[in-house]
Coordinates of C-alpha atoms and ligand atoms in Angstrom, one line a residue:
M28 CA 88.8 110.6 77.8
T29 CA 88.3 107.4 79.7
T30 CA 86.4 108.0 82.9
S31 CA 88.2 106.5 85.9
L32 CA 86.7 103.5 87.4
F33 CA 88.4 104.5 90.7
S34 CA 87.4 108.2 90.8
H35 CA 85.5 107.7 94.0
V36 CA 88.5 106.3 95.8
P37 CA 89.8 108.9 98.3
A38 CA 93.5 109.6 98.8
Y39 CA 95.1 107.7 101.7
G40 CA 95.7 110.1 104.6
G41 CA 98.8 108.2 105.5
D42 CA 99.8 106.4 108.7
P43 CA 100.9 108.4 111.7
I44 CA 103.9 106.2 112.2
L45 CA 104.9 104.7 108.8
S46 CA 104.3 107.8 106.7
L47 CA 106.4 109.9 109.1
M48 CA 109.2 107.4 108.5
E49 CA 109.0 108.1 104.8
T50 CA 109.2 111.9 105.5
F51 CA 112.2 111.3 107.6
Q52 CA 114.0 109.3 104.9
N53 CA 113.5 112.1 102.5
D54 CA 114.7 114.8 104.9
P55 CA 118.1 116.0 103.5
R56 CA 119.3 117.5 106.9
A57 CA 122.5 115.7 108.1
N58 CA 121.7 116.2 111.8
K59 CA 118.2 114.5 111.6
V60 CA 117.2 112.2 114.4
S61 CA 114.5 109.5 114.1
L62 CA 112.7 109.1 117.4
S63 CA 109.4 108.1 115.8
I64 CA 109.0 104.5 114.7
G65 CA 109.4 101.7 117.2
I66 CA 112.6 100.2 115.8
Y67 CA 115.7 99.5 117.8
F68 CA 118.8 101.3 116.5
D69 CA 122.3 100.7 117.9
E70 CA 124.8 103.2 119.2
E71 CA 125.9 104.0 115.6
G72 CA 122.3 104.6 114.6
R73 CA 122.2 101.4 112.6
L74 CA 119.5 98.7 112.5
P75 CA 121.5 95.8 114.1
V76 CA 121.8 92.3 112.6
L77 CA 122.1 90.2 115.8
E78 CA 125.0 87.9 115.9
S79 CA 122.7 85.0 117.0
V80 CA 120.6 85.6 113.9
R81 CA 123.7 85.9 111.6
Q82 CA 125.0 82.5 112.9
A83 CA 121.6 80.8 112.6
E84 CA 121.1 82.1 109.1
T85 CA 124.6 81.1 108.1
A86 CA 124.0 77.6 109.4
G87 CA 120.8 77.4 107.4
L88 CA 122.7 78.2 104.2
Q89 CA 124.7 75.0 104.6
A90 CA 121.5 73.0 104.4
I91 CA 119.4 74.7 101.8
G92 CA 116.4 72.4 101.2
P93 CA 113.1 72.5 99.3
R94 CA 110.5 75.0 100.3
P95 CA 107.1 73.4 100.3
Y96 CA 104.1 75.3 101.6
L97 CA 104.1 75.4 105.3
P98 CA 101.0 74.1 107.0
M99 CA 98.3 76.8 107.4
E100 CA 99.2 77.1 111.1
G101 CA 102.9 77.4 110.4
A102 CA 106.0 75.2 111.2
A103 CA 105.5 72.8 114.1
A104 CA 109.0 73.3 115.7
Y105 CA 108.5 77.1 115.5
R106 CA 105.1 77.0 117.1
D107 CA 106.4 74.8 119.9
A108 CA 109.4 77.0 120.6
V109 CA 107.4 80.2 120.5
Q110 CA 104.7 78.9 122.8
K111 CA 107.3 77.9 125.4
L112 CA 109.0 81.3 125.1
V113 CA 105.7 83.2 125.7
F114 CA 104.2 81.0 128.5
G115 CA 107.3 79.4 130.0
A116 CA 108.4 75.9 129.0
G117 CA 107.1 74.3 132.2
H118 CA 103.7 76.1 132.4
E119 CA 100.7 73.9 133.1
A120 CA 98.8 75.4 130.1
V121 CA 101.7 74.4 127.8
R122 CA 102.1 70.9 129.2
S123 CA 98.4 70.2 129.1
G124 CA 98.1 71.2 125.5
R125 CA 95.4 73.8 126.0
I126 CA 96.9 76.6 124.0
A127 CA 96.3 76.8 120.2
T128 CA 99.3 78.5 118.7
I129 CA 99.9 79.5 115.1
Q130 CA 102.8 81.2 113.3
S131 CA 101.8 84.7 112.3
L132 CA 102.9 87.5 110.0
G133 CA 104.4 89.6 112.8
G134 CA 102.5 90.9 115.7
S135 CA 100.1 92.7 113.4
G136 CA 99.2 89.4 111.6
A137 CA 98.5 87.8 114.9
L138 CA 96.2 90.6 115.9
K139 CA 94.4 90.4 112.6
V140 CA 93.8 86.7 112.6
G141 CA 92.8 86.9 116.3
A142 CA 90.4 89.7 115.5
D143 CA 88.8 87.8 112.6
F144 CA 88.5 84.7 114.7
L145 CA 86.8 86.7 117.5
K146 CA 84.5 88.5 115.1
R147 CA 83.2 85.2 113.7
Y148 CA 82.5 83.5 117.1
F149 CA 81.7 86.5 119.3
D150 CA 79.9 88.6 116.7
G151 CA 78.1 90.9 119.2
A152 CA 81.2 91.7 121.2
E153 CA 82.9 95.1 121.3
V154 CA 86.5 96.0 121.9
W155 CA 88.1 98.2 124.5
V156 CA 91.7 99.5 124.0
S157 CA 93.8 101.6 126.4
D158 CA 93.6 105.4 126.1
P159 CA 95.9 105.9 124.4
T160 CA 97.1 102.9 122.4
W161 CA 99.1 102.0 119.3
E162 CA 97.1 103.7 116.6
N163 CA 96.9 100.6 114.5
H164 CA 95.0 98.7 117.2
T165 CA 91.9 100.7 116.6
A166 CA 92.3 100.5 112.8
L167 CA 92.8 96.8 112.9
F168 CA 89.9 95.9 115.1
E169 CA 87.6 98.4 113.3
G170 CA 88.8 96.8 110.0
A171 CA 87.7 93.4 111.4
G172 CA 84.2 94.8 112.0
F173 CA 84.3 95.7 115.7
K174 CA 83.2 98.8 117.4
V175 CA 86.2 100.0 119.4
H176 CA 86.1 102.0 122.7
A177 CA 88.8 103.1 125.1
Y178 CA 89.4 102.4 128.8
P179 CA 91.2 105.0 131.0
Y180 CA 94.9 104.4 131.1
Y181 CA 97.4 107.2 130.9
D182 CA 97.4 110.1 133.4
H183 CA 98.5 113.3 131.7
A184 CA 98.8 115.1 135.0
T185 CA 101.2 112.6 136.7
G186 CA 102.7 110.8 133.7
G187 CA 101.5 107.6 135.4
L188 CA 98.6 105.2 135.3
R189 CA 94.9 106.0 136.0
F190 CA 94.7 102.6 137.7
D191 CA 91.6 103.1 139.8
E192 CA 89.6 104.4 136.8
M193 CA 90.9 101.6 134.6
L194 CA 89.8 99.0 137.2
A195 CA 86.4 100.7 137.6
C196 CA 85.9 100.7 133.8
L197 CA 86.7 97.0 133.5
K198 CA 84.3 96.3 136.3
A199 CA 81.5 97.9 134.3
L200 CA 82.1 96.2 131.0
P201 CA 79.6 93.7 129.6
A202 CA 80.5 90.0 129.7
R203 CA 82.5 88.9 126.6
G204 CA 83.8 92.4 126.2
I205 CA 87.2 92.1 124.4
V206 CA 89.9 94.0 126.3
L207 CA 93.2 94.8 124.5
L208 CA 96.0 94.8 127.0
H209 CA 99.7 95.5 126.5
A210 CA 101.8 92.9 128.2
S211 CA 104.7 95.3 128.9
C212 CA 106.5 98.3 127.4
H213 CA 103.2 100.0 126.7
N214 CA 103.0 101.7 123.3
P215 CA 102.9 104.7 123.2
T216 CA 103.3 105.7 126.9
G217 CA 105.9 103.4 128.4
V218 CA 103.7 103.1 131.5
D219 CA 103.0 99.5 132.6
L220 CA 101.0 97.9 135.3
T221 CA 103.0 96.5 138.2
P222 CA 102.6 92.8 139.1
G223 CA 100.5 93.9 142.1
Q224 CA 98.2 95.8 139.8
W225 CA 97.9 92.9 137.4
R226 CA 96.9 90.8 140.4
Q227 CA 94.1 93.2 141.1
I228 CA 92.9 93.4 137.4
I229 CA 92.9 89.6 136.7
P230 CA 90.1 88.6 139.1
V231 CA 87.9 91.4 137.7
I232 CA 88.5 90.1 134.2
A233 CA 87.7 86.6 135.3
E234 CA 84.5 87.6 137.2
R235 CA 83.2 89.8 134.4
G236 CA 83.8 87.1 131.8
L237 CA 85.9 89.5 129.7
I238 CA 88.0 88.3 126.8
P239 CA 91.6 89.7 127.2
F240 CA 93.7 90.0 124.0
V241 CA 97.2 90.6 125.1
D242 CA 99.6 92.3 122.7
M243 CA 103.3 91.4 123.5
A244 CA 105.4 93.1 120.9
Y245 CA 108.4 94.0 123.1
Q246 CA 109.1 90.9 125.1
G247 CA 112.6 91.4 126.6
F248 CA 112.8 95.1 126.2
G249 CA 111.4 96.0 129.7
D250 CA 112.9 93.9 132.5
G251 CA 113.6 90.5 130.8
L252 CA 112.0 87.8 128.8
D253 CA 110.2 86.2 131.7
E254 CA 109.5 89.4 133.6
D255 CA 107.8 91.0 130.6
A256 CA 105.6 88.0 130.2
F257 CA 104.3 88.3 133.7
A258 CA 100.7 89.3 132.7
V259 CA 100.4 86.5 130.2
R260 CA 101.5 83.9 132.6
A261 CA 99.4 85.3 135.5
L262 CA 96.3 85.3 133.3
A263 CA 97.0 81.6 132.3
D264 CA 97.6 80.7 136.0
A265 CA 94.3 82.2 136.9
G266 CA 92.5 80.0 134.4
V267 CA 91.4 82.9 132.2
Q268 CA 90.8 82.0 128.6
F269 CA 92.4 84.6 126.3
L270 CA 94.4 85.5 123.3
V271 CA 98.1 86.6 123.0
A272 CA 99.8 88.2 120.0
N273 CA 103.6 88.1 120.1
S274 CA 106.1 89.6 117.7
F275 CA 109.7 88.9 116.9
S276 CA 110.2 92.1 114.9
K277 CA 111.9 94.0 117.7
N278 CA 113.5 91.4 120.0
F279 CA 115.1 89.6 117.0
S280 CA 115.6 92.8 114.9
L281 CA 113.8 90.9 112.1
Y282 CA 111.2 93.5 111.2
G283 CA 111.0 92.5 107.5
E284 CA 110.7 88.8 108.1
R285 CA 107.2 89.2 109.6
C286 CA 107.4 86.7 112.4
G287 CA 105.2 86.3 115.4
G288 CA 102.6 84.1 117.0
L289 CA 99.0 84.0 117.9
H290 CA 98.0 82.0 121.0
V291 CA 94.5 81.1 122.2
V292 CA 94.5 79.8 125.7
C293 CA 91.5 77.5 126.1
A294 CA 89.9 75.5 128.9
D295 CA 91.2 72.2 127.8
A296 CA 93.2 70.4 125.0
P297 CA 90.2 69.2 122.9
T298 CA 88.9 72.8 122.8
A299 CA 92.4 74.0 121.8
D300 CA 92.4 71.5 118.9
T301 CA 89.0 72.8 117.7
V302 CA 90.1 76.4 118.0
L303 CA 93.4 75.6 116.1
G304 CA 91.2 74.2 113.3
Q305 CA 89.3 77.5 113.0
L306 CA 92.5 79.6 113.2
K307 CA 93.8 77.5 110.3
A308 CA 90.6 78.2 108.4
T309 CA 91.0 81.9 109.1
V310 CA 94.6 81.8 107.8
R311 CA 93.5 79.8 104.7
R312 CA 91.0 82.4 103.6
N313 CA 93.4 85.3 104.2
Y314 CA 96.9 84.3 103.0
S315 CA 96.8 80.5 103.0
S316 CA 100.0 79.8 104.9
P317 CA 103.0 81.7 106.3
P318 CA 106.5 82.1 104.8
T319 CA 109.5 79.9 105.6
H320 CA 112.6 82.1 105.9
G321 CA 112.3 84.0 109.2
E322 CA 110.7 81.2 111.2
A323 CA 113.6 78.9 110.4
I324 CA 116.1 81.4 111.8
I325 CA 114.1 82.0 115.0
T326 CA 113.5 78.3 115.5
R327 CA 117.2 77.6 115.2
V328 CA 118.1 80.4 117.7
L329 CA 115.4 79.4 120.2
T330 CA 116.2 75.6 120.1
D331 CA 120.0 75.7 120.0
P332 CA 121.2 76.3 123.6
A333 CA 124.4 78.3 122.5
L334 CA 122.5 80.5 120.0
R335 CA 119.7 81.1 122.5
A336 CA 122.2 82.2 125.2
L337 CA 123.8 84.5 122.7
W338 CA 120.5 86.0 121.7
Q339 CA 119.5 86.5 125.3
Q340 CA 122.8 88.4 125.9
E341 CA 122.2 90.5 122.8
L342 CA 118.6 91.3 123.9
A343 CA 119.9 92.2 127.4
A344 CA 122.4 94.6 125.8
M345 CA 119.7 96.3 123.7
R346 CA 117.6 96.7 126.9
A347 CA 120.5 98.1 128.8
R348 CA 121.4 100.6 126.1
I349 CA 117.8 102.0 126.0
K350 CA 117.9 102.4 129.8
S351 CA 121.2 104.3 129.6
M352 CA 119.7 106.6 126.9
R353 CA 116.8 107.3 129.2
E354 CA 119.3 108.3 131.9
A355 CA 121.3 110.4 129.5
L356 CA 118.3 112.3 128.2
H357 CA 117.1 112.8 131.7
R358 CA 120.5 114.3 132.7
G359 CA 120.6 116.4 129.5
L360 CA 117.2 117.9 130.1
G361 CA 118.0 118.4 133.8
E362 CA 121.0 120.6 132.8
H363 CA 118.8 122.8 130.6
F364 CA 116.0 123.1 133.2
G365 CA 117.9 123.0 136.4
G366 CA 115.2 121.3 138.4
T367 CA 112.4 123.7 137.2
R368 CA 110.7 120.9 135.4
D369 CA 110.4 117.2 136.3
F370 CA 111.5 114.7 133.7
G371 CA 111.4 111.7 136.1
Y372 CA 108.9 110.0 133.7
L373 CA 111.9 109.2 131.4
L374 CA 113.3 107.0 134.1
T375 CA 110.1 105.3 135.3
Q376 CA 108.6 104.5 131.9
R377 CA 109.8 101.2 130.4
G378 CA 110.6 99.8 127.0
M379 CA 111.3 101.7 123.8
F380 CA 108.8 104.5 124.2
S381 CA 108.3 107.5 126.4
Y382 CA 105.3 109.8 126.3
T383 CA 106.9 113.3 126.5
G384 CA 103.7 115.3 126.9
L385 CA 104.8 117.5 123.9
S386 CA 101.9 118.9 122.1
E387 CA 101.4 118.4 118.3
V388 CA 102.6 122.0 117.8
Q389 CA 105.8 121.3 119.8
V390 CA 106.3 118.0 117.9
N391 CA 106.1 119.9 114.6
A392 CA 108.5 122.6 115.8
L393 CA 111.0 119.9 116.9
R394 CA 110.8 118.4 113.4
D395 CA 110.8 121.6 111.4
A396 CA 113.4 123.6 113.3
H397 CA 115.6 120.8 114.6
A398 CA 115.1 117.8 112.4
V399 CA 114.1 115.7 115.5
Y400 CA 111.2 113.4 114.7
L401 CA 108.6 112.3 117.3
V402 CA 105.2 110.8 116.6
R403 CA 102.5 113.6 116.7
S404 CA 101.1 112.2 119.9
G405 CA 104.3 113.2 121.6
R406 CA 105.6 109.6 121.7
M407 CA 109.4 109.3 121.6
C408 CA 111.3 106.2 120.7
M409 CA 114.3 106.1 123.1
S410 CA 116.2 103.6 121.0
G411 CA 116.8 106.3 118.3
L412 CA 119.0 108.1 120.9
S413 CA 122.8 107.6 121.1
T414 CA 125.7 109.1 123.0
R415 CA 126.3 111.2 119.8
N416 CA 122.9 112.7 119.5
V417 CA 121.4 112.8 123.0
A418 CA 122.8 116.2 123.9
Y419 CA 121.5 117.7 120.7
V420 CA 118.1 116.2 121.3
A421 CA 118.0 117.5 124.9
Q422 CA 118.9 121.0 123.6
A423 CA 116.3 120.9 120.9
M424 CA 113.6 119.7 123.3
A425 CA 114.6 122.4 125.7
K426 CA 114.2 125.1 123.0
V427 CA 110.8 123.8 122.1
L428 CA 109.6 123.5 125.7
K429 CA 110.8 126.8 127.0
Ligands
LIG27 N1 101.8 95.7 118.6 C1 102.4 96.8 119.1 C2 102.1 97.3 120.5 C3 103.4 97.5 118.3 O1 103.9 98.6 118.9 C4 103.7 97.1 117.0 C5 104.6 97.8 116.2 C6 103.1 95.9 116.6 C7 102.1 95.3 117.4 C8 103.3 95.3 115.3 O2 104.4 94.4 115.3 P1 104.8 93.8 113.9 O3 105.5 92.5 114.3 O4 105.7 94.7 113.2 O5 103.6 93.5 113.1 N2 104.9 99.0 116.4 C9 105.8 99.9 115.7 C10 105.8 99.9 114.3 C11 104.5 100.1 113.6 O6 103.8 101.0 113.9 O7 104.2 99.2 112.8 C12 105.6 101.4 116.2 O8 104.6 101.6 117.0 O9 106.3 102.3 115.9

């Protein structure tokens, strides 16, 4: 018998989101409904291929060229287009060249490269994430060697924001504390800061010398491309130096292409050049350089006026469909409860997710008895709803809640 070299390696406990997706795929029940992973499905329950993406990809097929390695920081045209989308084309920080932008492997890759960069140059710093947050934030920053804490965020009693406590916590953080903020469409709660609340938070961040790291994975799913980038642009307006991770997985429905961007907003252009150099070094020692396929599609869509207009229309339609599903579920639950329970949070929360307040026991019951899948935290992905399944989901939720 050979003794196993790897006998001390423990079994992977699984990921609360991705492993659940695997369970869903293996579930033989015909009426199953996936409301777990943050993926946009259309009215037919299909993962859409956007027409703008189809046209850009088809155009690319007419001009198949060689595929050298991209530079470590990614394709120049892509980086330029992405920076303008995130910050606004005319923004002073863009025009003055004080943002270091790299092409990243989705939003996750941007977070990871940003975390590695921060660990190297702010070694003693610690990280604060919202309570609760996307589970992978904690794993990712801990994986980069940081101690991760939480700041108050979601109010279980009201289904809203613990804004005063959040502000008080930020006021007490040590200088150079790294604060992970969600730009919009907060994951998992769907509860966002209003522009007025951002205006209160930003001076505190500036005064305390904190380092914001803004995660923008859902630009365009809340109120619009510019509206959802409010916090990013307001931070840049205020002269704060910070990081942004953006993702195109959801708003281009290009999950598997792994496209996003990491942006480090610096005090001036020479510093941005130096920072860009260290981001390149971070990429080189991780995966060397990013892939070519997805970025070419996105660059074409963002830089061709007709394709861009089409994409914005398609994104607006996805956003509108999610809103209509929020209303439909709200109505459906209203019919079962007849005003004895308030589901108003479904209408006020924004983006793909709603925090339902369902306990883990109730989430399990929903899955086992009704084949309706939520994440164990009670997070529901609204874009898995359709006019065909929303009544069924409302009925199943009512049975579990009553
Ligand atoms: N940030 C947030 C807030 C986020 O919800 C996701 C993905 C990402 C980053 C990752 O983006 P990507 O471009 O795929 O690397 N969230 C969904 C999928 C997942 O867990 O990976 C989700 O929460 O279901």
